[in-house]
XYZ file of N, CA and C in Angstrom:
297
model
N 0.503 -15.897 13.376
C -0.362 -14.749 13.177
C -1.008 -14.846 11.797
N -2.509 -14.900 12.042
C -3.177 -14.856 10.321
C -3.068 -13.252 9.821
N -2.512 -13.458 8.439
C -2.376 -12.064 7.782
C -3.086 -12.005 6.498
N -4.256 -12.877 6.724
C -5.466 -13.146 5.979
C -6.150 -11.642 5.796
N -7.012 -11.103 4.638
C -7.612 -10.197 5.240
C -9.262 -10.577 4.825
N -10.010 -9.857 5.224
C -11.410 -10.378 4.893
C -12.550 -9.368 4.371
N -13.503 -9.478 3.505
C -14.025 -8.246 3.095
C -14.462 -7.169 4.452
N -14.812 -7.204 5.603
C -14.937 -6.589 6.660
C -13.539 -5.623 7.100
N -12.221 -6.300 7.138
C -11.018 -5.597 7.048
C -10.858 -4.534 6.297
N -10.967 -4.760 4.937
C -10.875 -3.854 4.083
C -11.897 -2.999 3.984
N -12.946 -3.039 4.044
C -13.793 -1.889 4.276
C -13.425 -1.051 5.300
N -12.401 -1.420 6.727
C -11.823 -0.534 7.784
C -10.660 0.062 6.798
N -10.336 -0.630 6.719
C -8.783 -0.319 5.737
C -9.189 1.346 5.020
N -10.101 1.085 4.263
C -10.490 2.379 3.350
C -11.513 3.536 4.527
N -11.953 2.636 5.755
C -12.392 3.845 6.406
C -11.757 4.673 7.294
N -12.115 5.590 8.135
C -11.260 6.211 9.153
C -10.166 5.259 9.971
N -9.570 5.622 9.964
C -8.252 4.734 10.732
C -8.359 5.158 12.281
N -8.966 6.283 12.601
C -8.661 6.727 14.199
C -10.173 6.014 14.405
N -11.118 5.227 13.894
C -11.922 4.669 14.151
C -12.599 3.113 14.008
N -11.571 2.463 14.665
C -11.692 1.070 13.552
C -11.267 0.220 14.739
N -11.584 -1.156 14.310
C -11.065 -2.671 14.794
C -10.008 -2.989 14.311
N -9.533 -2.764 13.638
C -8.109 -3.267 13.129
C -7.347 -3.494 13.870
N -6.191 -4.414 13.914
C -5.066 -4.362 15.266
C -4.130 -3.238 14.708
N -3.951 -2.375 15.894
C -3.017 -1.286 16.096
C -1.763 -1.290 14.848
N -1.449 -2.975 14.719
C 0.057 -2.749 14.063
C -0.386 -2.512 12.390
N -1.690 -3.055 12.058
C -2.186 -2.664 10.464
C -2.630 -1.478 10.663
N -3.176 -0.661 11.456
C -3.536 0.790 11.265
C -2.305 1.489 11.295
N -0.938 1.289 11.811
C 0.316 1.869 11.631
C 0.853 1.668 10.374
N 0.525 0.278 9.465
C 1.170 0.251 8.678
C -0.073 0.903 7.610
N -1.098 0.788 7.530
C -2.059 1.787 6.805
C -1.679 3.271 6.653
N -1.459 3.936 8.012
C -0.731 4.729 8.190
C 0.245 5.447 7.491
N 1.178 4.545 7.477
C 2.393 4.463 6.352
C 2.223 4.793 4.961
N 1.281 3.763 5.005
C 1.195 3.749 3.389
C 0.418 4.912 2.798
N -0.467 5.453 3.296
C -0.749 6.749 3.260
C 0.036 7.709 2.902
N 1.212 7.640 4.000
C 2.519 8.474 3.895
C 2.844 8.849 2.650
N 3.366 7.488 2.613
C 4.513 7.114 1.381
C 3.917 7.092 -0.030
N 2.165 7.343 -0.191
C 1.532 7.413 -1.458
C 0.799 8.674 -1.509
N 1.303 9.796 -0.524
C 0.811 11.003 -0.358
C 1.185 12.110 -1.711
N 1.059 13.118 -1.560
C 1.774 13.954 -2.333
C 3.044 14.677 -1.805
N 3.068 14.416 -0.409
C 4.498 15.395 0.414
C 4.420 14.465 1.501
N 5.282 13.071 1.117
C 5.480 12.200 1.607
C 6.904 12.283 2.440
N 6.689 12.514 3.854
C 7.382 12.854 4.810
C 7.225 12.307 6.171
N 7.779 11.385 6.520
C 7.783 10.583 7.798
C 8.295 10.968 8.991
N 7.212 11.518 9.851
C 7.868 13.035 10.980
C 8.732 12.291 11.611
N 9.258 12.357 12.789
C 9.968 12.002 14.140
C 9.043 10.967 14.846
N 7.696 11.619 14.570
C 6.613 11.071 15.448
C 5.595 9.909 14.926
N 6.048 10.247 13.633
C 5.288 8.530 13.016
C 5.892 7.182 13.258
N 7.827 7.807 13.249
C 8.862 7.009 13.422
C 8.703 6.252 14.627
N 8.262 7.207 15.518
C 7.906 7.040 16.945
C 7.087 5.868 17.049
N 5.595 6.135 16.273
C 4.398 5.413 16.501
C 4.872 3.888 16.020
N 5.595 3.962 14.964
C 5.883 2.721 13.971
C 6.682 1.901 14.689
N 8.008 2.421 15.461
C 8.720 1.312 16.257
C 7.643 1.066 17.390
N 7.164 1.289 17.932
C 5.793 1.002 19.062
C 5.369 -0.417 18.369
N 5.548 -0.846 17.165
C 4.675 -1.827 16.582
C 5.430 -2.690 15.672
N 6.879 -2.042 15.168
C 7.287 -2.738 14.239
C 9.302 -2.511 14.287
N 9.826 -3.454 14.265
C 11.119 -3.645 14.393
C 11.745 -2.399 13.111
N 12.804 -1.846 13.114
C 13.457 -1.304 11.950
C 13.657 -1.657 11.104
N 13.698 -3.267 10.947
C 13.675 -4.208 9.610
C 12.315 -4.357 9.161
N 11.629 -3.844 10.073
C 10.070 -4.494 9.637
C 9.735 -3.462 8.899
N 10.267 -2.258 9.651
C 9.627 -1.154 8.805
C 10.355 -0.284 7.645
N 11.460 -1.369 7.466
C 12.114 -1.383 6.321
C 11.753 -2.304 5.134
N 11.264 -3.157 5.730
C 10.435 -4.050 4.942
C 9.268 -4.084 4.201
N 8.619 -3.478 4.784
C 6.719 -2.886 4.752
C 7.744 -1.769 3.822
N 8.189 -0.530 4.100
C 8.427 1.036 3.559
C 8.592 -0.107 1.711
N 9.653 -0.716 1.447
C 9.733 -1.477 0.767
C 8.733 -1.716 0.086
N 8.124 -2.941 0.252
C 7.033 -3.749 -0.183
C 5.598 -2.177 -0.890
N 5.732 -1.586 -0.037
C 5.152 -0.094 -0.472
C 5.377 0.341 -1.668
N 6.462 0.628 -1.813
C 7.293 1.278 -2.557
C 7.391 0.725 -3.740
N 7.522 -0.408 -3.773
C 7.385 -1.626 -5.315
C 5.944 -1.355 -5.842
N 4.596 -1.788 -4.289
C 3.282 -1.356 -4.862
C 3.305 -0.350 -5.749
N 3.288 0.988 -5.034
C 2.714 2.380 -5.673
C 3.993 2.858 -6.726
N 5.458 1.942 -6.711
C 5.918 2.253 -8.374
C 5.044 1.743 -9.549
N 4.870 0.469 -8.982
C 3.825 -0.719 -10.303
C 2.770 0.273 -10.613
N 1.848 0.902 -9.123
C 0.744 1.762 -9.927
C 1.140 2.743 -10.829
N 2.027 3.392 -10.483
C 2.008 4.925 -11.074
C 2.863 4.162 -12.702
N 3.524 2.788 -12.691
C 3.999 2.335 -14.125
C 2.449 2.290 -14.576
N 1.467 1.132 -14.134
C 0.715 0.709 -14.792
C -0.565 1.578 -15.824
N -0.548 3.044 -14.647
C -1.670 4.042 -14.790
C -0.756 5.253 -16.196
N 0.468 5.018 -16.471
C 1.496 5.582 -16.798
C 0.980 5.030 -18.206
N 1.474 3.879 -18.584
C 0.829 3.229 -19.779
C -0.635 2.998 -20.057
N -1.315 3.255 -19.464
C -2.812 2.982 -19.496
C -3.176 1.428 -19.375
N -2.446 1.152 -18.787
C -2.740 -0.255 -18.480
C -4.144 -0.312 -17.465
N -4.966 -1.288 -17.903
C -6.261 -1.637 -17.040
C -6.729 -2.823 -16.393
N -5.622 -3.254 -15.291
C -5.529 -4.881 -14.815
C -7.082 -5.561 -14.657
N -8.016 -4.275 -14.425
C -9.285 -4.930 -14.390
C -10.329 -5.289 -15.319
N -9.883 -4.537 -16.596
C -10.380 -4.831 -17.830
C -9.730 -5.862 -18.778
N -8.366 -6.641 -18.252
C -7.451 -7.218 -19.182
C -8.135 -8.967 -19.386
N -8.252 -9.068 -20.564
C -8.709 -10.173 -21.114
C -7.366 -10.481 -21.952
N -6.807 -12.172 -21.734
C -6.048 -12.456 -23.103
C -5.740 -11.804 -24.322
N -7.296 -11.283 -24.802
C -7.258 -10.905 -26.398
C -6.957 -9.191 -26.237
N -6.807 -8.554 -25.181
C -6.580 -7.434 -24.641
C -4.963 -7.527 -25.683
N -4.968 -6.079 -26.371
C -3.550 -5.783 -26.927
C -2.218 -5.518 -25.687
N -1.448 -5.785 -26.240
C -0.640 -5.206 -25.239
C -0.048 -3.800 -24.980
N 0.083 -2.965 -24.322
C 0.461 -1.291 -24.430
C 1.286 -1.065 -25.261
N 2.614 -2.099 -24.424
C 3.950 -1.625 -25.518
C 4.059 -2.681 -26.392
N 4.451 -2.416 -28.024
C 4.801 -3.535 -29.244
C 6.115 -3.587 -28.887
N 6.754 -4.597 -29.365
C 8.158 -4.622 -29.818
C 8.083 -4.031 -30.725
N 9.142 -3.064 -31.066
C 9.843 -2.167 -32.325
C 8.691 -0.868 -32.472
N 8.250 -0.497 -31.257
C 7.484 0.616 -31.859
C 7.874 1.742 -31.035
């Protein structure tokens, strides 16, 4: 299975999800991630539902995971003012030693 994505993907990715080409099992895990980067991040009975339809309990222990590392790194990176898209070498670093 290619888990390539392509600029066409991601433009679905960020658009409506109940309206898209995507295969079923990335709009579940889009889905998710939504969830889990919400503000009242709560995974009904019925998402649980939708998610095994598409993904093993390890899988979606896996993905919940892999999530979860993402949107800690953001909320570290946005935390320090870190700017991965502005960072040049000569870019200071946030934190000094001894400060």
């Amino acid at each position: 299975m290619d888990t390539r994505l392509n600029d066409d993907m991601v433009a679905a990715a960020l658009g409506d999800l109940r309206q898209t080409e995507l295969p079923p099992a990335t709009v579940m895990a889009l889905r998710l991630a939504d969830v889990l980067t919400s503000d009242d991040p709560v995974v009904t009975p019925a998402l649980q539902a939708e998610l095994r339809q598409h993904f093993t309990d390890d899988q979606i222990l896996e993905l919940g995971s892999a999530l979860a590392v993402a949107s800690g790194w953001q909320r570290f990176i946005e935390a320090f003012g870190i700017r991965p898209d502005a960072w040049t070498p000569e870019t200071p670093a946030p934190i000094r030693p001894g400060s």
